[in-house]
XYZ file of C-alpha atoms in Angstrom:
624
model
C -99.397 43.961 1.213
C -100.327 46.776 3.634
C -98.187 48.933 5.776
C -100.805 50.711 8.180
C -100.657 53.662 10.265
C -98.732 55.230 12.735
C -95.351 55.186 12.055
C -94.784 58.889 12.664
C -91.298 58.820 12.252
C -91.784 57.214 8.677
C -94.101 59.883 6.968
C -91.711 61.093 3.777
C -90.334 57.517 3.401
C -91.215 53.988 2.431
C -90.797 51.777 4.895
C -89.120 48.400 3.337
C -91.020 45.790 4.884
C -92.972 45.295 2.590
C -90.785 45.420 -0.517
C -88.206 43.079 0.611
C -91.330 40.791 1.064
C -92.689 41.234 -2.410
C -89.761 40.857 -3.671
C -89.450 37.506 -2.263
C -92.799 36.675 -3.765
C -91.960 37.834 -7.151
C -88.790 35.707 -7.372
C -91.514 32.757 -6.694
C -93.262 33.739 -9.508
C -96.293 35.331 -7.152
C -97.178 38.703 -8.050
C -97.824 41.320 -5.447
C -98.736 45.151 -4.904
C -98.096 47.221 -1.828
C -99.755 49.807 -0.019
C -98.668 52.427 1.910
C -101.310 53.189 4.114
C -98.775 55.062 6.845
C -98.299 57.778 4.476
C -101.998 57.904 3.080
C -102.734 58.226 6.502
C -100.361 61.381 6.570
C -102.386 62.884 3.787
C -105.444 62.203 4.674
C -104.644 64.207 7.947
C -103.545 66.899 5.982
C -107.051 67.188 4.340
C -108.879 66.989 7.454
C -106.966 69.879 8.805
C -107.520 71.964 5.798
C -111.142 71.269 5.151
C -111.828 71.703 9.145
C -109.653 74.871 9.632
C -107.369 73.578 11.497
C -110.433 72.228 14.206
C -109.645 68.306 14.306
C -112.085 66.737 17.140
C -109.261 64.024 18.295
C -106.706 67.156 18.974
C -106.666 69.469 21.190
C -107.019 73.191 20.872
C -103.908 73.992 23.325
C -101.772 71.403 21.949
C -98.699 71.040 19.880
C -101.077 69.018 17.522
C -103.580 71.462 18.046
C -101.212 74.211 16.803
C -99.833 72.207 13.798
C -103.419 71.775 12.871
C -103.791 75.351 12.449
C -101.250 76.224 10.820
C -101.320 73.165 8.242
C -104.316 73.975 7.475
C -103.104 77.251 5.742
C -99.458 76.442 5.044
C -99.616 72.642 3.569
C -97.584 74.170 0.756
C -94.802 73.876 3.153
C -94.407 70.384 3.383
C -94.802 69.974 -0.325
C -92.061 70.700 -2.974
C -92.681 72.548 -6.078
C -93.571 69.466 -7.470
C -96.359 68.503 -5.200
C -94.101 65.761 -3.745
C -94.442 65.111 0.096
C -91.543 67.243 1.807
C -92.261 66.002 5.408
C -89.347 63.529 5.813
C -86.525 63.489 8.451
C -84.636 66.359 6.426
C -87.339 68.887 6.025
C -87.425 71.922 8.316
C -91.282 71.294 8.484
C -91.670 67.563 8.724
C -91.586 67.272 12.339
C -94.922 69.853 12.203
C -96.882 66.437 10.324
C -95.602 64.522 13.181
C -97.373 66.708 15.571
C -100.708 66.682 13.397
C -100.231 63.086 13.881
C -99.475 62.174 17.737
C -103.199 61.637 18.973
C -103.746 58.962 16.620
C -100.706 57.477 18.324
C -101.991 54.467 20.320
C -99.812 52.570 23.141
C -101.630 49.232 22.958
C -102.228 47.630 26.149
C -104.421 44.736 26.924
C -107.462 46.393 25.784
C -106.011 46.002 21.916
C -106.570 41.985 22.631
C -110.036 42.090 23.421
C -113.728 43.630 21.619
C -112.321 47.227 20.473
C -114.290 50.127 21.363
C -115.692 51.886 18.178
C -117.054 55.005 19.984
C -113.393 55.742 20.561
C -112.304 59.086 19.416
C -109.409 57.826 17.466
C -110.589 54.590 16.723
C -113.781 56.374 14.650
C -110.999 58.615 12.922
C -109.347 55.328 11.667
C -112.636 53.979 10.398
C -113.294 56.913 8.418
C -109.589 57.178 7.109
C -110.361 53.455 6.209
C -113.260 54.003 4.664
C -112.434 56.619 2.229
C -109.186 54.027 1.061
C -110.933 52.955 -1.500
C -109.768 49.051 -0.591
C -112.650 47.330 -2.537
C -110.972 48.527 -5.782
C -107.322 48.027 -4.561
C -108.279 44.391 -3.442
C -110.913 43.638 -6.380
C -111.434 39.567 -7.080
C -107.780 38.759 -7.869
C -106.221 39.044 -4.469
C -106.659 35.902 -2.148
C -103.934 37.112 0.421
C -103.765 40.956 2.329
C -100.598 40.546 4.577
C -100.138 43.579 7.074
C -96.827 44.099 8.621
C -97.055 45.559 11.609
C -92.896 46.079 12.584
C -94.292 49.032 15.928
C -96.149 48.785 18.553
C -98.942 51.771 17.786
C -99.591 50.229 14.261
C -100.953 47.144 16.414
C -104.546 49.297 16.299
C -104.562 50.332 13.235
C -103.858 46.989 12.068
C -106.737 45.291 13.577
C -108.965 47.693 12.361
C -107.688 47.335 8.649
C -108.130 43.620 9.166
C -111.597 44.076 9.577
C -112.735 46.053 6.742
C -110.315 44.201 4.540
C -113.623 41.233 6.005
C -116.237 43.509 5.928
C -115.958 43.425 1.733
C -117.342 40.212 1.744
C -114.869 38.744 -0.710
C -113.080 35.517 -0.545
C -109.529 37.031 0.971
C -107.105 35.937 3.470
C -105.909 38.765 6.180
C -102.691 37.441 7.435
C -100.383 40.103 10.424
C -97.031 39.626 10.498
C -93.589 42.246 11.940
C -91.997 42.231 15.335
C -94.809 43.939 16.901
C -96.508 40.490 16.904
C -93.447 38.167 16.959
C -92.786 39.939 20.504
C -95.852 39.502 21.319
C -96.584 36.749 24.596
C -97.942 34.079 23.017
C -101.295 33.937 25.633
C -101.858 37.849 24.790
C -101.775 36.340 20.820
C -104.351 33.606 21.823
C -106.715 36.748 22.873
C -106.246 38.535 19.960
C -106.922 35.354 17.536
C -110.068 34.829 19.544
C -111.500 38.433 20.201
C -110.672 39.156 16.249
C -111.503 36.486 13.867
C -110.853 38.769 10.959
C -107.604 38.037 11.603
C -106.720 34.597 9.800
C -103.177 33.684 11.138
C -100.317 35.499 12.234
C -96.981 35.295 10.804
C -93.921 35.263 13.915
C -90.441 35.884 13.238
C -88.722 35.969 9.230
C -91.846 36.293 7.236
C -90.558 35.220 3.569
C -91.220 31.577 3.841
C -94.204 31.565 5.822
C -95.944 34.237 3.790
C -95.173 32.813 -0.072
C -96.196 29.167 1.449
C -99.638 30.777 2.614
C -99.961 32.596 -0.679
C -99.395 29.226 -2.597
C -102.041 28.001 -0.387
C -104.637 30.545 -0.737
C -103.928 30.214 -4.972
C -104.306 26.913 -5.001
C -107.400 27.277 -2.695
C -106.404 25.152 0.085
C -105.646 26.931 3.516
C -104.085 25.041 6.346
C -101.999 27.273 7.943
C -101.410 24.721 10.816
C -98.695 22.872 7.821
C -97.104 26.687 7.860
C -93.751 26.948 10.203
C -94.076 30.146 11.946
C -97.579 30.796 12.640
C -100.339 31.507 14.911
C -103.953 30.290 14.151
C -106.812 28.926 15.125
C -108.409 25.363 14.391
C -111.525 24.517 14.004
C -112.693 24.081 17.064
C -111.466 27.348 18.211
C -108.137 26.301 19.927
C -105.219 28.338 19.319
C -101.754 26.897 17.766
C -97.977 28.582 17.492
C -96.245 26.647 14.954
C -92.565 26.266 15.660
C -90.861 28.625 13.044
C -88.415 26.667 10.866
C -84.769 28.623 9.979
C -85.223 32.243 8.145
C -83.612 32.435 4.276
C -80.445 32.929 3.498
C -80.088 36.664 3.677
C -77.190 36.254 0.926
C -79.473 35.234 -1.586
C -82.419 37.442 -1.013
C -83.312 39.661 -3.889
C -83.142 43.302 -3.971
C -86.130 45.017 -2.225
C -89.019 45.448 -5.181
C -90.220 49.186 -3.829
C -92.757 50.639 -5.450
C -91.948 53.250 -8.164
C -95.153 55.283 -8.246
C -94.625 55.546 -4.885
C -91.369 56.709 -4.703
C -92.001 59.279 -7.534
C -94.098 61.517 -4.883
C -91.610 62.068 -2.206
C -89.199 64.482 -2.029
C -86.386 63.058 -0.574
C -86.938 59.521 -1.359
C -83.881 57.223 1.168
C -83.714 53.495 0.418
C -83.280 50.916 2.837
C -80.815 47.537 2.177
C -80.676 45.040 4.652
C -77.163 44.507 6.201
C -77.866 41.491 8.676
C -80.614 39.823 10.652
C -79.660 39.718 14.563
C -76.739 41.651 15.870
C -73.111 40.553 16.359
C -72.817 41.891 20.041
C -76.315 40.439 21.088
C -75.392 40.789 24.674
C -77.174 43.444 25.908
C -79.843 42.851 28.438
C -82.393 45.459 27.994
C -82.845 44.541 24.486
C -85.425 42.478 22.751
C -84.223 42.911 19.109
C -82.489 39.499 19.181
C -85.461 38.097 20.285
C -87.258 38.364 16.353
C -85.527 35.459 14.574
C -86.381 32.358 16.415
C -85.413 29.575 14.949
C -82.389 30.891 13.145
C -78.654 31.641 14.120
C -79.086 34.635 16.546
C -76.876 36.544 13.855
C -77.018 36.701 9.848
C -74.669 39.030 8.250
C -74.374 40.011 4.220
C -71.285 39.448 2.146
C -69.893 42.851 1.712
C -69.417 42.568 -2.092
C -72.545 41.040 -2.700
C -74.709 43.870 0.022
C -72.579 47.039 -2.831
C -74.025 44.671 -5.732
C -76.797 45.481 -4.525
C -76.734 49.260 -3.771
C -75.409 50.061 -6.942
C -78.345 47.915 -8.713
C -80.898 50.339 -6.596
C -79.191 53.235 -7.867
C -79.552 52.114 -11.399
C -82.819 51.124 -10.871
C -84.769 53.793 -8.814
C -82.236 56.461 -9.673
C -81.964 57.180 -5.652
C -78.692 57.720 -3.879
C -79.650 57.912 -0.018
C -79.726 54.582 1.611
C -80.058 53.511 5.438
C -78.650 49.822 6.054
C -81.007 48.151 8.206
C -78.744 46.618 11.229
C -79.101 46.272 14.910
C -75.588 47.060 14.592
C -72.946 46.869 11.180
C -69.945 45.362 12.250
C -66.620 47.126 11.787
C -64.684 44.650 9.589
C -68.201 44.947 7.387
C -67.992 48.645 7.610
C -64.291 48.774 6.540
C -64.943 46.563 3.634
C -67.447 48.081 2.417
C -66.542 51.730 2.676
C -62.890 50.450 0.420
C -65.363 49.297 -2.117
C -67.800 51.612 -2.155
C -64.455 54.273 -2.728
C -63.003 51.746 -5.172
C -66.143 51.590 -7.164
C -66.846 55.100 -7.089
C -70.732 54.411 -5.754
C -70.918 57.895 -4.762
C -74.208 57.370 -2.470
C -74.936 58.565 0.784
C -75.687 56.584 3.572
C -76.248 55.556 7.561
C -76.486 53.169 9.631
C -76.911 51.825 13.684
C -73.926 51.289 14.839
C -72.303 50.410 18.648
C -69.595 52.065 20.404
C -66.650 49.104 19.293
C -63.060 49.971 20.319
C -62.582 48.470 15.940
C -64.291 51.700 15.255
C -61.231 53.555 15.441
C -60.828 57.218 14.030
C -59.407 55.692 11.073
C -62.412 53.666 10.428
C -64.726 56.633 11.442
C -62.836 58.621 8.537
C -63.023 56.154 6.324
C -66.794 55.325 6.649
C -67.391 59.782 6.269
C -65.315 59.524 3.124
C -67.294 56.820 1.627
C -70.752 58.995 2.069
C -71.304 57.893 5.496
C -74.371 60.575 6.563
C -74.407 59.813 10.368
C -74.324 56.580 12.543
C -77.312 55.939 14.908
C -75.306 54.918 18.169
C -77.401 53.599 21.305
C -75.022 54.760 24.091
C -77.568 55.298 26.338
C -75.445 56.104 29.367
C -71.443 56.888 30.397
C -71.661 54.970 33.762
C -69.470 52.105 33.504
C -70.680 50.197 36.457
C -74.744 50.416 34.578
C -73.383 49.807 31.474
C -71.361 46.798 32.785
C -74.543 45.505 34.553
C -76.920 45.373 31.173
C -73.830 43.686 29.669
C -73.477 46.918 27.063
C -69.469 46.294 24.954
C -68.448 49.543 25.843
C -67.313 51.148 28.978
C -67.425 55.337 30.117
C -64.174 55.885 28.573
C -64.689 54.074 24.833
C -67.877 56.018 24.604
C -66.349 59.169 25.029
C -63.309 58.002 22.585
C -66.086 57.407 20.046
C -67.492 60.766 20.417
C -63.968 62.706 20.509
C -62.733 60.632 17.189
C -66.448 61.280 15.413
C -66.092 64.619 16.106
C -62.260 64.764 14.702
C -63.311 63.524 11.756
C -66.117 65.363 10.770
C -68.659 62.281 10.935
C -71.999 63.185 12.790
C -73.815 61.034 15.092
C -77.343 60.388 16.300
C -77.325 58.996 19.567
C -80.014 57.598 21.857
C -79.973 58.108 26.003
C -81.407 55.650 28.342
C -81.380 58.328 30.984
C -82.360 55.567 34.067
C -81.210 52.342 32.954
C -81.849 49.691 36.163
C -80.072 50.854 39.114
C -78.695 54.548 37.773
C -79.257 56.645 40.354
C -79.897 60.440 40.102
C -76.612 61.799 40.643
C -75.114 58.914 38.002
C -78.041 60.338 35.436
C -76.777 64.153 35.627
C -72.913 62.850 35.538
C -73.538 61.077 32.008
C -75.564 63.993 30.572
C -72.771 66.363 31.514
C -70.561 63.706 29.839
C -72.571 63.972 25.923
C -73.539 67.817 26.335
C -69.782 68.490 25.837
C -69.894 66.823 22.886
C -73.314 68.202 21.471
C -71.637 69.924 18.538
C -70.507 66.637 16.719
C -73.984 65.528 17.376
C -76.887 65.618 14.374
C -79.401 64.714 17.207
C -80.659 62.776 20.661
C -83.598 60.331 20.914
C -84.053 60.086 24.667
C -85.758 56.610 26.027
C -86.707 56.666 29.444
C -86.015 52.890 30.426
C -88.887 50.200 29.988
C -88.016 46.817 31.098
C -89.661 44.240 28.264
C -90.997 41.085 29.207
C -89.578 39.697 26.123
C -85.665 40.346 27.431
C -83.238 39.366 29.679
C -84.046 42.141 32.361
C -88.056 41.839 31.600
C -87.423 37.900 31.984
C -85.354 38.270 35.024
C -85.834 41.790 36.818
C -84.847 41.111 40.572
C -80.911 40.645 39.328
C -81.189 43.745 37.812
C -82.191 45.566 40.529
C -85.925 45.889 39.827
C -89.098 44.920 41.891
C -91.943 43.668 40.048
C -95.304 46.226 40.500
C -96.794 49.158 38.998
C -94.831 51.317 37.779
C -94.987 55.275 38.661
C -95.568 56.539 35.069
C -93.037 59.427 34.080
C -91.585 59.212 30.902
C -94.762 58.728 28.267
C -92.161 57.009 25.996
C -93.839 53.451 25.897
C -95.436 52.365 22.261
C -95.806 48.926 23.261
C -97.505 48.491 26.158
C -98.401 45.135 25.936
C -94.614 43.511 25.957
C -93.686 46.107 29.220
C -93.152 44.885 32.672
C -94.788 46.938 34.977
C -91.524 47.409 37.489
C -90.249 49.571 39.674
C -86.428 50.746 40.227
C -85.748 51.592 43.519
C -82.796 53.899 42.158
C -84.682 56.951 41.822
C -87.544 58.393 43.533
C -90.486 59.296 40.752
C -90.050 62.936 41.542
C -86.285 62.411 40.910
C -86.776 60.343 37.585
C -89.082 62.633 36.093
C -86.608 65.421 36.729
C -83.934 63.595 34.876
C -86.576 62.820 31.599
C -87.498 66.396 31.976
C -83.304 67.656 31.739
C -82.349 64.987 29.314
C -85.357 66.183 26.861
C -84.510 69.449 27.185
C -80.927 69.077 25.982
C -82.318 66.516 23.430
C -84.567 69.515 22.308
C -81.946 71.968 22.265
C -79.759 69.953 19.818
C -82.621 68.565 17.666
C -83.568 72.252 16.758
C -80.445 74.002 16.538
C -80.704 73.273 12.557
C -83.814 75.028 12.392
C -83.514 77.893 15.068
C -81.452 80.802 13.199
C -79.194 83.054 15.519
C -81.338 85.943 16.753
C -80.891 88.824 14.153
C -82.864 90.899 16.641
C -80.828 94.438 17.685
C -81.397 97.051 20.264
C -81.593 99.008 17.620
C -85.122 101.660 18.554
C -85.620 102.477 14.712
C -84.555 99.126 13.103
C -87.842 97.955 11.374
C -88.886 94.072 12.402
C -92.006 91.965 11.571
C -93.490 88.929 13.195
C -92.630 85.691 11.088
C -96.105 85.238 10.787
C -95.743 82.300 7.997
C -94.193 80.395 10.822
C -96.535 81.375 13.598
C -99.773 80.104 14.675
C -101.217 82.013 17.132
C -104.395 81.099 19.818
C -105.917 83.321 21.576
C -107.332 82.256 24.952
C -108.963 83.833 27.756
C -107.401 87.258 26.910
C -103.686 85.716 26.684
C -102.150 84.338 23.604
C -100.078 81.684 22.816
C -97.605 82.116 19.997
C -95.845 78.721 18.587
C -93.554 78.973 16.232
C -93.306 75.764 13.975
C -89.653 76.313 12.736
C -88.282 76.827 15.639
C -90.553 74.369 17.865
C -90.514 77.481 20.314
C -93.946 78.246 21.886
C -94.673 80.975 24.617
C -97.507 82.654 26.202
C -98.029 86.327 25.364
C -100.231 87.650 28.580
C -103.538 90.019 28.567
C -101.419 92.920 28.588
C -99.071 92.620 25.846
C -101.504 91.286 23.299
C -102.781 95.213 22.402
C -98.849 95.345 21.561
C -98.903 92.644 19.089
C -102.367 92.729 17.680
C -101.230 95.289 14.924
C -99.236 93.152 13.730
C -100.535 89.905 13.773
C -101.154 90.436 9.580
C -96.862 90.518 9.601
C -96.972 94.384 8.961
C -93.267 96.197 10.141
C -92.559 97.781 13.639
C -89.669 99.223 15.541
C -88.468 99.108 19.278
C -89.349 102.643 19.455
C -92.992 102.072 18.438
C -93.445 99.531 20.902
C -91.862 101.938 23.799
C -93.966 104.390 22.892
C -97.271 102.604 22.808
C -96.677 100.196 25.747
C -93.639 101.855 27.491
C -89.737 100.416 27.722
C -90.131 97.198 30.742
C -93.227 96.050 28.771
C -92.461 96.432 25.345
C -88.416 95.567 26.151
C -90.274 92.063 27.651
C -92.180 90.948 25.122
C -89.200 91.681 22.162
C -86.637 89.644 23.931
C -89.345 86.586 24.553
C -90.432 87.402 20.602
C -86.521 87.411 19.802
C -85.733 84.537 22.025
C -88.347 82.478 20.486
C -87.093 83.008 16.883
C -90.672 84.941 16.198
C -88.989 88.205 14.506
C -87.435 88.353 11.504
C -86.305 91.501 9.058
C -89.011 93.351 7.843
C -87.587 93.546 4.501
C -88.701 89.400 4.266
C -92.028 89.360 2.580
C -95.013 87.979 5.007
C -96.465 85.877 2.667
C -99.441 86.939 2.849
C -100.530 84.846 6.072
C -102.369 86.284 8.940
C -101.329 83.772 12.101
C -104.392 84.516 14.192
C -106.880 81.452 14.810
């Protein structure tokens, strides 16, 4: 089983798709091996930027990718431990700088995915060659009859389809079946294209994949495919016609196994965090704007664990891979879940940390909240998306302006940090409602570990995408803003009257900003920078990557995600020191005089690019 690229914000992890999967397998006595082609994918970019300098022809020079490219190609050592193991997860300082590397391989898919794919493509020829340098001829060999792909986001969709195919173009007598809620979302007329414009593609699996995929690997061992007997799944018959079985009721989630990941694989990362599967569905399921609760068809629209069963569980991971960072995969964990769980975790003494998704719940009292932070509670992932009560009353969210900022006054009392995510223009917020709720959650930005900011996309697969008029959208295209979208296949092209487009883009633009501000305040030091005229400084050249470009430079720094634009002028001042050698205030008055040189050290300082010269350089010149 194969978990393709691009799942940036994966890269240091294992995703657990497919290990709860072979897990399932192996309890049925069918034997499995996983590949984690996401990370590979991660590596492989790594080499390219080393072995091209830093010169990758999908990314752009200018770019944020362009500058990670540079500098990775010097400083890799930074996102590897001293045990070679990958160091570019959520926690590390220079993770996010392998996201960058990655985002133009990042493809939206839109209708074009469905149809002939164009192999001249830029990225599409970097995926062939990653693909071809996989080695997959000896990882499938003769033994395999079955390559399942789960494809759980949008922008592995590509990726996917292009796997399928040279998985085919092997010649040998395998099965290539996609499953994940990328395609289980998916319209089922934009699935007949892609069953029909990509044969390689055998049958798709929709909705819970256990039962569907171990009755198409008994089929493939036994050498008898008919994947029209197969609840669940998409296919073609003979005659070219497309079919979407009805899916029959997912498993039991009770009696699941624990998720069979991968040791070897876990071995090379740094900061390995395991993932245990809470429920299926969410217990509010209300909310309009959302699709999750669309993935299970066929089975109660909500499937939660047993609490003493789901810390049976963690504390059998723990023995077994030694780990003791966990995320518990929920739309949402329920409070009386939460409490039970925390008791026994404390009872046990499981001494694990953890996080989860949770929603703003008047049950999640501060007594609750304290609880859950003394039983190793990490953060909670909280979709508040807005304060307005009268928006959040419209898209049916549980919780009202004042609970949400009860939840964030109680987190913060009791020490418990939160990641939130902002819906900055859900339907009908208008501009003046958009700045009131991001004054709201900027006075609470100190109890917050960070903000994912999602400018609204109606889905055709929800309640607003299925019914936009009584939510205050018209149905047309869509002035595009916000550059968030990663599937664009399941988006309604709308419009929301609320907000003008030069209006709506000014919100994204403040929202990001303050989303920015908190999710680098870990890694942007206070300023040690003094007026000082003889106190000796150096550039933090083994953080810097530095372009020069028509007689200007630009100067990013990748710890502190700061990048600014040194003009013609002031790069004589800095070009001594572009090999990290010491300078004082005074030097720079005196070669450039005091407005100039008094400029360019409080941009330098500003931007985190000084540091004490006493800190060794490392022995990296910056320029490119």
């Amino acid at each position: 089983m194969a978990f393709p690229p691009l799942v940036d914000t994966n890269f240091g992890s294992f995703y657990p798709s497919t290990a709860a999967l072979a897990a399932f397998l192996n309890q049925a006595g069918i034997p499995s091996e996983q590949a984690d082609l996401n990370e590979e994918f991660a590596l492989w970019l790594l080499d390219q930027a080393r072995a091209q300098g830093g010169r990758l022809p999908e990314v752009g020079p200018e770019t944020m990718a362009g500058a990670a490219a540079r500098w990775l190609s010097r400083s890799q050592e930074r996102v590897f431990d001293s045990d070679g193991r990958h160091d570019f997860g959520p926690d590390s300082p220079y993770g996010y700088v392998v996201r960058l590397l990655s985002t133009p391989y990042l493809v939206d898919p839109d209708e074009r995915v469905l149809g002939p794919l164009d192999h001249d493509d830029a990225v599409v020829r970097a995926y062939n060659a990653f693909y071809a340098q996989a080695d997959l001829r000896r990882r499938i060999g003769e033994r395999v009859s079955l390559v399942g792909i789960s494809v759980p986001m949008g922008p592995q969709l590509l990726p996917a389809l292009l796997l399928a195919a040279h998985v085919k173009a092997l010649g040998l007598d395998v099965r290539v079946v996609l499953g994940g809620p990328a395609v289980s979302l998916m319209d089922p007329a934009d699935l007949d294209r892609l069953l029909v414009h990509h044969p390689h593609i055998d049958c798709v699996v929709r909705f819970d994949g256990e039962q569907p995929l171990l009755a198409l690997a008994e089929q493939t061992g036994r050498g008898d495919w008919q994947p029209a007997l197969v609840p669940g799944v998409s296919h073609l018959d003979g005659d070219g016609a497309t079919h979407h079985n009805a899916p029959a009721p997912g498993p039991d989630i009770n009696r699941l196994p624990p998720p069979l990941y991968p040791k070897e694989v876990l071995n090379r990362l740094a900061a390995p965090v395991l993932a245990v599967t809470q429920a299926r569905g969410c217990y509010w399921g209300k909310c309009d704007y959302c699709d999750f609760i669309e993935l299970y068809d066929g089975s109660p629209p909500f499937r939660g664990r047993r609490p003493d069963g789901f810390v049976d569980e963690l504390a059998t991971l723990v023995d077994d891979f030694g780990v003791s960072r966990f995320t518990f995969i929920t739309e949402s964990i329920p409070p009386a879940f939460a409490r039970r769980v925390c008791r026994a975790l404390i009872d046990r003494n499981l001494r694990i940390s953890w996080n989860s998704f949770a929603m703003v719940d008047r049950r999640f009292d501060r007594e609750l909240l304290a609880l859950m932070a003394e039983a190793g509670c990490e953060f909670l992932v909280v979709g508040m998306e807005t304060t307005i009560t009268r928006v959040l009353e419209l898209v049916h969210k549980s919780a009202d302006r004042e609970e949400n900022l009860r939840f964030l006054r109680d987190a913060r009392e009791v020490g418990l940090p939160l990641i939130i995510n902002l819906i900055p223009d859900l339907p009908t917020t208008t501009y003046d409602e958009a700045l009131r709720a991001l004054d709201d959650v900027q006075d609470f930005a100190d109890t917050l570990l960070s903000v994912s900011v999602f400018p609204f996309e109606a889905t055709r697969s929800s309640n607003v995408g299925r019914n936009p008029e009584r939510f205050g959208l018209t149905v047309g295209p869509a002035v595009q803003t916000s550059g968030q979208a990663q599937y664009a296949l399941n988006h309604l092209q709308n419009v929301d009257p609320a907000m003008t487009p030069e209006q709506r883009a000014d919100i994204h633009r403040r929202y990001r900003e303050f989303a920015e501000k908190v999710n680098s305040r870990r890694y942007r030091p206070a300023p040690t920078a003094s007026n000082r005229p003889d106190e000796l400084f150096r550039l933090a050249v083994e953080d810097l990557d530095v372009l020069e470009l028509e007689g200007a430079m630009v100067c990013t720094n990748m710890r502190t995600r700061e990048q600014i634009r040194v003009p013609s002028k002031a790069v004589r001042i800095l070009r001594p020191y572009l090999d990290g050698a010491p300078f004082t205030m005074r030097q720079l008055t005196d070669h450039a005089g005091e407005r100039a040189a008094g400029s360019l050290f409080s941009s330098l300082t500003t931007a985190g690019m000084l540091t004490g010269a006493a800190t060794g350089a490392g022995g990296h010149d910056a320029r490119q």
